[in-house]
Amino acid sequence: MEYYKRIQDAIDFKEENLTEKIEIHKVSEKAHFSPFYFQRLFRMISGFSVYEYIMKRRLSEACKLLNGTDLSILEIAISFDYSSHEAFSRAFCKYFGINPSEYRKNSQIKVEFTDKLIINHFVGAFPDYKFDEPVIRQMKKKIIYGYSYKTNLDSDKYFNDIPGFYGDFGENTHFMKIPERVCPAISYGIPFDYKANGEFSFLVGEETGITSNVSENSFAILELPEGEYAEFSINGSVEECQKAWRYIFSIWLPKSDYNKADSPDYEMTDVCGSCYPEKMKMKIVVPLIRKKTNYGV
């Protein structure tokens, strides 16, 4: 499928350049995705962050050189873009639980390598991800006013952070500072302000009737543009909601007739109908654009 092939092209590029300094925008260009969207999609499908994958692959290949060549540890470290023997040894020990000198001395020690990722192996790899088909609907523009939080894609940090953002939003009554609240029973969660290193902001807020700039610190206004959207209904635990996000990006979108449009995806929580963390009543909403024969994301 197109999505999987595009990600595999990026993986192949990374594999061909494991000994070079790899910038995320160059990798994402091979997949014809924006840097953030590529990182997000890669993480959803593979379970690795891009940087984590590169690190594990470099250390796995370094193991082979330690046992199969007479190169010094420093030469191996530098060849995989580590600045010093010490930096390489710290990373090696953290990943394998042994330092490279000890590993070289005892080739019988077994370590777990990370092999090159083949994305097709992940197709159908989520048998327990069963969700109803989304409703495809045309939506009008919305203005969302809310409180902005910081998180990161790395190591699924954001999956752990985001429930806490909602808790902070409610406990500190940030919602009371939202002017002209259109529907107070519905809370919006929107990722935005993406950085190439995986950092991004997450807005928790409500629909508002105003369009002017905010004056409160850490508050922001986002526009959800008019357009075609896929709306997934989720009734279950927070864990089910997180599975739904993975399902949408790793299974539904690649198999659908759509790409994600270049505007925010978001979640809507029925505050009155939900009981955190086991009984959440939510909708996940993804902006769509019809797939073309050429790369269009």
Short mmCIF file of C-alpha atoms in Angstrom, two decimals:
data_model
loop_
_atom_site.label_atom_id
_atom_site.label_comp_id
_atom_site.label_asym_id
_atom_site.label_seq_id
_atom_site.Cartn_x
_atom_site.Cartn_y
_atom_site.Cartn_z
CA MET A 1 0.00 0.00 0.00
CA GLU A 2 1.12 3.55 -0.68
CA TYR A 3 1.55 4.61 2.97
CA TYR A 4 3.59 1.54 3.84
CA LYS A 5 5.76 1.86 0.73
CA ARG A 6 6.49 5.50 1.49
CA ILE A 7 7.56 4.69 5.04
CA GLN A 8 9.65 1.74 3.80
CA ASP A 9 11.41 4.09 1.35
CA ALA A 10 12.35 6.29 4.31
CA ILE A 11 13.57 3.28 6.32
CA ASP A 12 15.69 2.13 3.37
CA PHE A 13 17.21 5.61 3.19
CA LYS A 14 18.04 5.50 6.90
CA GLU A 15 19.61 2.06 6.51
CA GLU A 16 21.79 3.27 3.64
CA ASN A 17 23.00 6.17 5.80
CA LEU A 18 23.38 4.65 9.26
CA THR A 19 26.97 5.89 9.50
CA GLU A 20 26.00 9.43 8.46
CA LYS A 21 24.40 12.24 10.43
CA ILE A 22 20.69 11.87 9.62
CA GLU A 23 18.36 14.87 9.83
CA ILE A 24 14.70 14.04 10.28
CA HIS A 25 13.51 16.33 7.48
CA LYS A 26 15.68 14.44 4.98
CA VAL A 27 14.23 11.12 6.12
CA SER A 28 10.64 12.39 5.99
CA GLU A 29 11.20 13.78 2.48
CA LYS A 30 11.82 10.22 1.28
CA ALA A 31 8.33 9.33 2.49
CA HIS A 32 6.80 12.58 1.18
CA PHE A 33 5.43 13.47 4.61
CA SER A 34 6.03 16.47 6.85
CA PRO A 35 8.69 15.73 9.53
CA PHE A 36 6.17 15.64 12.39
CA TYR A 37 3.54 13.60 10.56
CA PHE A 38 6.18 11.11 9.44
CA GLN A 39 7.42 10.70 13.03
CA ARG A 40 3.90 10.27 14.30
CA LEU A 41 2.96 7.72 11.65
CA PHE A 42 6.24 5.84 12.07
CA ARG A 43 5.70 5.65 15.82
CA MET A 44 2.09 4.46 15.46
CA ILE A 45 3.05 1.68 13.03
CA SER A 46 6.41 0.49 14.35
CA GLY A 47 6.32 1.26 18.08
CA PHE A 48 9.66 3.09 17.79
CA SER A 49 10.39 6.77 17.58
CA VAL A 50 12.55 7.61 14.55
CA TYR A 51 15.53 8.54 16.73
CA GLU A 52 15.09 5.44 18.88
CA TYR A 53 15.09 3.23 15.77
CA ILE A 54 18.24 4.85 14.36
CA MET A 55 20.02 4.53 17.71
CA LYS A 56 19.10 0.84 18.12
CA ARG A 57 20.07 0.01 14.56
CA ARG A 58 23.43 1.77 14.89
CA LEU A 59 24.24 -0.03 18.14
CA SER A 60 23.18 -3.37 16.64
CA GLU A 61 25.50 -2.87 13.68
CA ALA A 62 28.26 -1.67 16.02
CA CYS A 63 28.00 -5.02 17.86
CA LYS A 64 28.78 -6.84 14.63
CA LEU A 65 31.86 -4.67 14.05
CA LEU A 66 33.07 -5.27 17.60
CA ASN A 67 33.06 -9.02 16.99
CA GLY A 68 33.90 -9.08 13.30
CA THR A 69 36.63 -6.46 12.84
CA ASP A 70 39.80 -5.13 14.44
CA LEU A 71 38.54 -1.55 14.42
CA SER A 72 39.06 0.26 17.71
CA ILE A 73 36.02 1.10 19.82
CA LEU A 74 36.65 4.79 19.13
CA GLU A 75 36.72 4.17 15.37
CA ILE A 76 33.43 2.28 15.60
CA ALA A 77 31.91 5.01 17.78
CA ILE A 78 32.87 7.76 15.36
CA SER A 79 31.65 5.75 12.36
CA PHE A 80 28.16 5.71 13.91
CA ASP A 81 28.13 9.45 14.70
CA TYR A 82 29.10 9.24 18.38
CA SER A 83 31.35 12.10 19.45
CA SER A 84 33.56 10.06 21.81
CA HIS A 85 34.37 6.63 23.19
CA GLU A 86 32.54 7.62 26.40
CA ALA A 87 29.32 8.70 24.65
CA PHE A 88 29.26 5.47 22.64
CA SER A 89 29.93 3.34 25.72
CA ARG A 90 27.12 5.01 27.69
CA ALA A 91 24.61 4.42 24.89
CA PHE A 92 25.84 0.86 24.34
CA CYS A 93 25.62 -0.03 28.04
CA LYS A 94 22.18 1.55 28.41
CA TYR A 95 20.81 -0.49 25.50
CA PHE A 96 22.59 -3.84 25.95
CA GLY A 97 23.42 -3.80 29.68
CA ILE A 98 27.12 -4.31 29.05
CA ASN A 99 29.90 -2.00 27.89
CA PRO A 100 31.51 -2.51 24.44
CA SER A 101 34.90 -3.56 25.85
CA GLU A 102 33.31 -6.40 27.84
CA TYR A 103 31.25 -7.44 24.82
CA ARG A 104 34.35 -7.58 22.60
CA LYS A 105 36.23 -9.69 25.16
CA ASN A 106 33.40 -12.23 25.44
CA SER A 107 31.75 -12.97 22.11
CA GLN A 108 29.57 -15.63 23.76
CA ILE A 109 27.47 -12.95 25.47
CA LYS A 110 24.03 -12.85 23.88
CA VAL A 111 22.47 -9.46 23.16
CA GLU A 112 19.20 -8.62 21.46
CA PHE A 113 19.79 -6.95 18.10
CA THR A 114 17.29 -4.64 16.40
CA ASP A 115 17.02 -5.77 12.77
CA LYS A 116 16.04 -3.61 9.83
CA LEU A 117 12.35 -2.80 10.00
CA ILE A 118 10.12 -4.22 7.26
CA ILE A 119 6.86 -2.29 7.42
CA ASN A 120 4.82 -4.92 5.59
CA HIS A 121 5.34 -7.20 8.58
CA PHE A 122 3.14 -4.80 10.56
CA VAL A 123 0.16 -5.05 8.21
CA GLY A 124 -2.52 -6.88 10.18
CA ALA A 125 -0.26 -6.97 13.23
CA PHE A 126 -2.94 -5.48 15.50
CA PRO A 127 -5.63 -8.20 15.68
CA ASP A 128 -7.25 -6.72 18.79
CA TYR A 129 -7.77 -3.31 17.16
CA LYS A 130 -11.42 -3.56 16.23
CA PHE A 131 -13.31 -0.30 15.76
CA ASP A 132 -16.45 0.68 13.91
CA GLU A 133 -16.05 2.44 10.58
CA PRO A 134 -16.04 6.22 10.92
CA VAL A 135 -18.74 8.58 9.78
CA ILE A 136 -17.43 10.74 6.92
CA ARG A 137 -18.97 14.18 7.21
CA GLN A 138 -18.59 17.74 5.99
CA MET A 139 -17.94 20.06 8.93
CA LYS A 140 -18.11 23.83 9.31
CA LYS A 141 -15.25 25.91 10.67
CA LYS A 142 -14.79 25.95 14.47
CA ILE A 143 -12.72 28.18 16.74
CA ILE A 144 -11.22 26.47 19.80
CA TYR A 145 -9.95 28.47 22.79
CA GLY A 146 -7.89 26.60 25.35
CA TYR A 147 -4.83 26.00 27.47
CA SER A 148 -1.60 24.91 25.78
CA TYR A 149 0.66 22.12 27.11
CA LYS A 150 4.04 20.77 25.90
CA THR A 151 4.89 17.12 25.22
CA ASN A 152 6.88 14.89 22.86
CA LEU A 153 6.37 11.89 20.59
CA ASP A 154 9.45 10.14 21.97
CA SER A 155 8.82 6.88 23.88
CA ASP A 156 5.05 7.43 23.82
CA LYS A 157 5.53 10.26 26.33
CA TYR A 158 2.48 12.05 24.97
CA PHE A 159 0.17 9.09 25.62
CA ASN A 160 1.10 9.34 29.30
CA ASP A 161 1.04 13.15 29.38
CA ILE A 162 -2.26 13.92 27.68
CA PRO A 163 -4.65 12.46 30.31
CA GLY A 164 -2.82 14.61 32.85
CA PHE A 165 -3.37 17.69 30.69
CA TYR A 166 -7.13 17.15 30.83
CA GLY A 167 -6.92 16.66 34.59
CA ASP A 168 -4.97 19.90 35.04
CA PHE A 169 -7.39 21.76 32.76
CA GLY A 170 -10.34 20.74 34.94
CA GLU A 171 -8.72 20.91 38.38
CA ASN A 172 -7.39 24.41 37.75
CA THR A 173 -10.70 25.52 36.16
CA HIS A 174 -8.96 26.84 33.05
CA PHE A 175 -12.28 26.36 31.24
CA MET A 176 -13.75 29.21 33.24
CA LYS A 177 -11.44 31.65 31.43
CA ILE A 178 -12.86 30.73 28.01
CA PRO A 179 -15.09 33.51 26.67
CA GLU A 180 -18.32 32.87 24.78
CA ARG A 181 -18.32 29.11 25.37
CA VAL A 182 -20.41 27.49 22.64
CA CYS A 183 -20.79 23.99 24.13
CA PRO A 184 -19.37 23.66 27.68
CA ALA A 185 -20.09 19.92 27.87
CA ILE A 186 -17.59 19.12 25.07
CA SER A 187 -13.84 19.39 25.64
CA TYR A 188 -11.44 19.46 22.67
CA GLY A 189 -7.89 18.08 22.58
CA ILE A 190 -5.76 19.24 19.64
CA PRO A 191 -2.07 18.60 18.83
CA PHE A 192 -0.33 21.56 17.14
CA ASP A 193 2.93 23.53 16.75
CA TYR A 194 4.95 20.52 15.67
CA LYS A 195 8.77 20.51 15.87
CA ALA A 196 11.15 18.40 13.80
CA ASN A 197 12.51 16.71 16.97
CA GLY A 198 9.06 15.36 17.91
CA GLU A 199 8.09 18.08 20.37
CA PHE A 200 4.62 19.55 20.03
CA SER A 201 1.95 21.44 21.91
CA PHE A 202 -1.43 20.05 22.93
CA LEU A 203 -4.40 22.35 23.37
CA VAL A 204 -7.19 21.42 25.78
CA GLY A 205 -10.16 23.75 25.34
CA GLU A 206 -13.67 24.41 24.13
CA GLU A 207 -15.37 25.89 21.11
CA THR A 208 -15.73 29.65 21.38
CA GLY A 209 -17.62 32.37 19.60
CA ILE A 210 -14.68 34.80 19.50
CA THR A 211 -11.88 35.05 16.95
CA SER A 212 -9.56 37.65 18.56
CA ASN A 213 -6.16 36.87 20.08
CA VAL A 214 -5.92 35.65 23.67
CA SER A 215 -4.40 37.71 26.45
CA GLU A 216 -3.97 34.99 29.11
CA ASN A 217 -0.54 33.32 29.40
CA SER A 218 -0.40 29.75 28.03
CA PHE A 219 -3.81 30.11 26.34
CA ALA A 220 -4.18 29.88 22.57
CA ILE A 221 -6.80 29.95 19.82
CA LEU A 222 -6.87 27.35 17.04
CA GLU A 223 -9.06 27.22 13.95
CA LEU A 224 -10.48 23.90 12.77
CA PRO A 225 -11.22 24.63 9.11
CA GLU A 226 -14.29 23.68 7.16
CA GLY A 227 -13.87 20.45 5.25
CA GLU A 228 -14.36 16.70 5.07
CA TYR A 229 -13.59 14.72 8.22
CA ALA A 230 -13.65 11.12 9.46
CA GLU A 231 -15.38 10.90 12.85
CA PHE A 232 -14.64 7.83 15.00
CA SER A 233 -16.83 7.21 18.06
CA ILE A 234 -15.09 5.69 21.10
CA ASN A 235 -16.88 4.42 24.19
CA GLY A 236 -14.40 2.77 26.52
CA SER A 237 -11.27 3.21 28.59
CA VAL A 238 -8.42 5.65 28.02
CA GLU A 239 -6.42 2.66 26.77
CA GLU A 240 -9.10 2.00 24.13
CA CYS A 241 -8.87 5.63 23.02
CA GLN A 242 -5.11 5.29 22.61
CA LYS A 243 -5.57 2.07 20.63
CA ALA A 244 -8.02 3.92 18.41
CA TRP A 245 -5.42 6.56 17.56
CA ARG A 246 -2.94 3.81 16.62
CA TYR A 247 -5.58 2.01 14.58
CA ILE A 248 -6.52 5.14 12.65
CA PHE A 249 -2.96 6.02 11.66
CA SER A 250 -1.49 2.55 11.21
CA ILE A 251 -4.44 0.66 9.67
CA TRP A 252 -7.45 2.74 8.68
CA LEU A 253 -5.75 5.64 6.87
CA PRO A 254 -3.32 3.48 4.88
CA LYS A 255 -6.17 1.26 3.70
CA SER A 256 -8.68 4.04 3.06
CA ASP A 257 -9.25 6.23 0.01
CA TYR A 258 -7.98 9.24 1.95
CA ASN A 259 -4.84 10.96 3.13
CA LYS A 260 -4.82 13.13 6.21
CA ALA A 261 -5.41 16.75 5.19
CA ASP A 262 -2.95 19.43 6.29
CA SER A 263 -5.01 20.67 9.23
CA PRO A 264 -5.32 19.49 12.85
CA ASP A 265 -6.82 16.17 13.87
CA TYR A 266 -8.43 16.28 17.28
CA GLU A 267 -10.51 14.54 19.91
CA MET A 268 -13.79 15.61 21.47
CA THR A 269 -14.72 14.38 24.95
CA ASP A 270 -18.25 14.38 26.32
CA VAL A 271 -17.33 15.67 29.78
CA CYS A 272 -20.69 14.86 31.38
CA GLY A 273 -20.92 11.41 29.80
CA SER A 274 -17.37 10.30 30.65
CA CYS A 275 -15.83 8.86 33.81
CA TYR A 276 -12.02 8.84 33.70
CA PRO A 277 -10.25 6.49 33.08
CA GLU A 278 -12.53 3.51 32.38
CA LYS A 279 -15.62 5.02 30.74
CA MET A 280 -14.74 7.65 28.19
CA LYS A 281 -17.21 8.93 25.63
CA MET A 282 -15.17 10.49 22.85
CA LYS A 283 -14.92 11.21 19.17
CA ILE A 284 -11.64 11.23 17.26
CA VAL A 285 -11.87 13.50 14.24
CA VAL A 286 -9.40 13.40 11.33
CA PRO A 287 -9.37 15.89 8.40
CA LEU A 288 -9.36 14.16 5.03
CA ILE A 289 -8.28 14.68 1.46
CA ARG A 290 -8.88 12.18 -1.33
CA LYS A 291 -5.81 10.21 -2.34
CA LYS A 292 -4.21 11.06 -5.64
CA THR A 293 -2.08 8.89 -7.87
CA ASN A 294 1.00 10.94 -6.92
CA TYR A 295 2.25 11.73 -3.42
CA GLY A 296 0.10 14.41 -1.89
CA VAL A 297 0.74 14.63 1.87
#
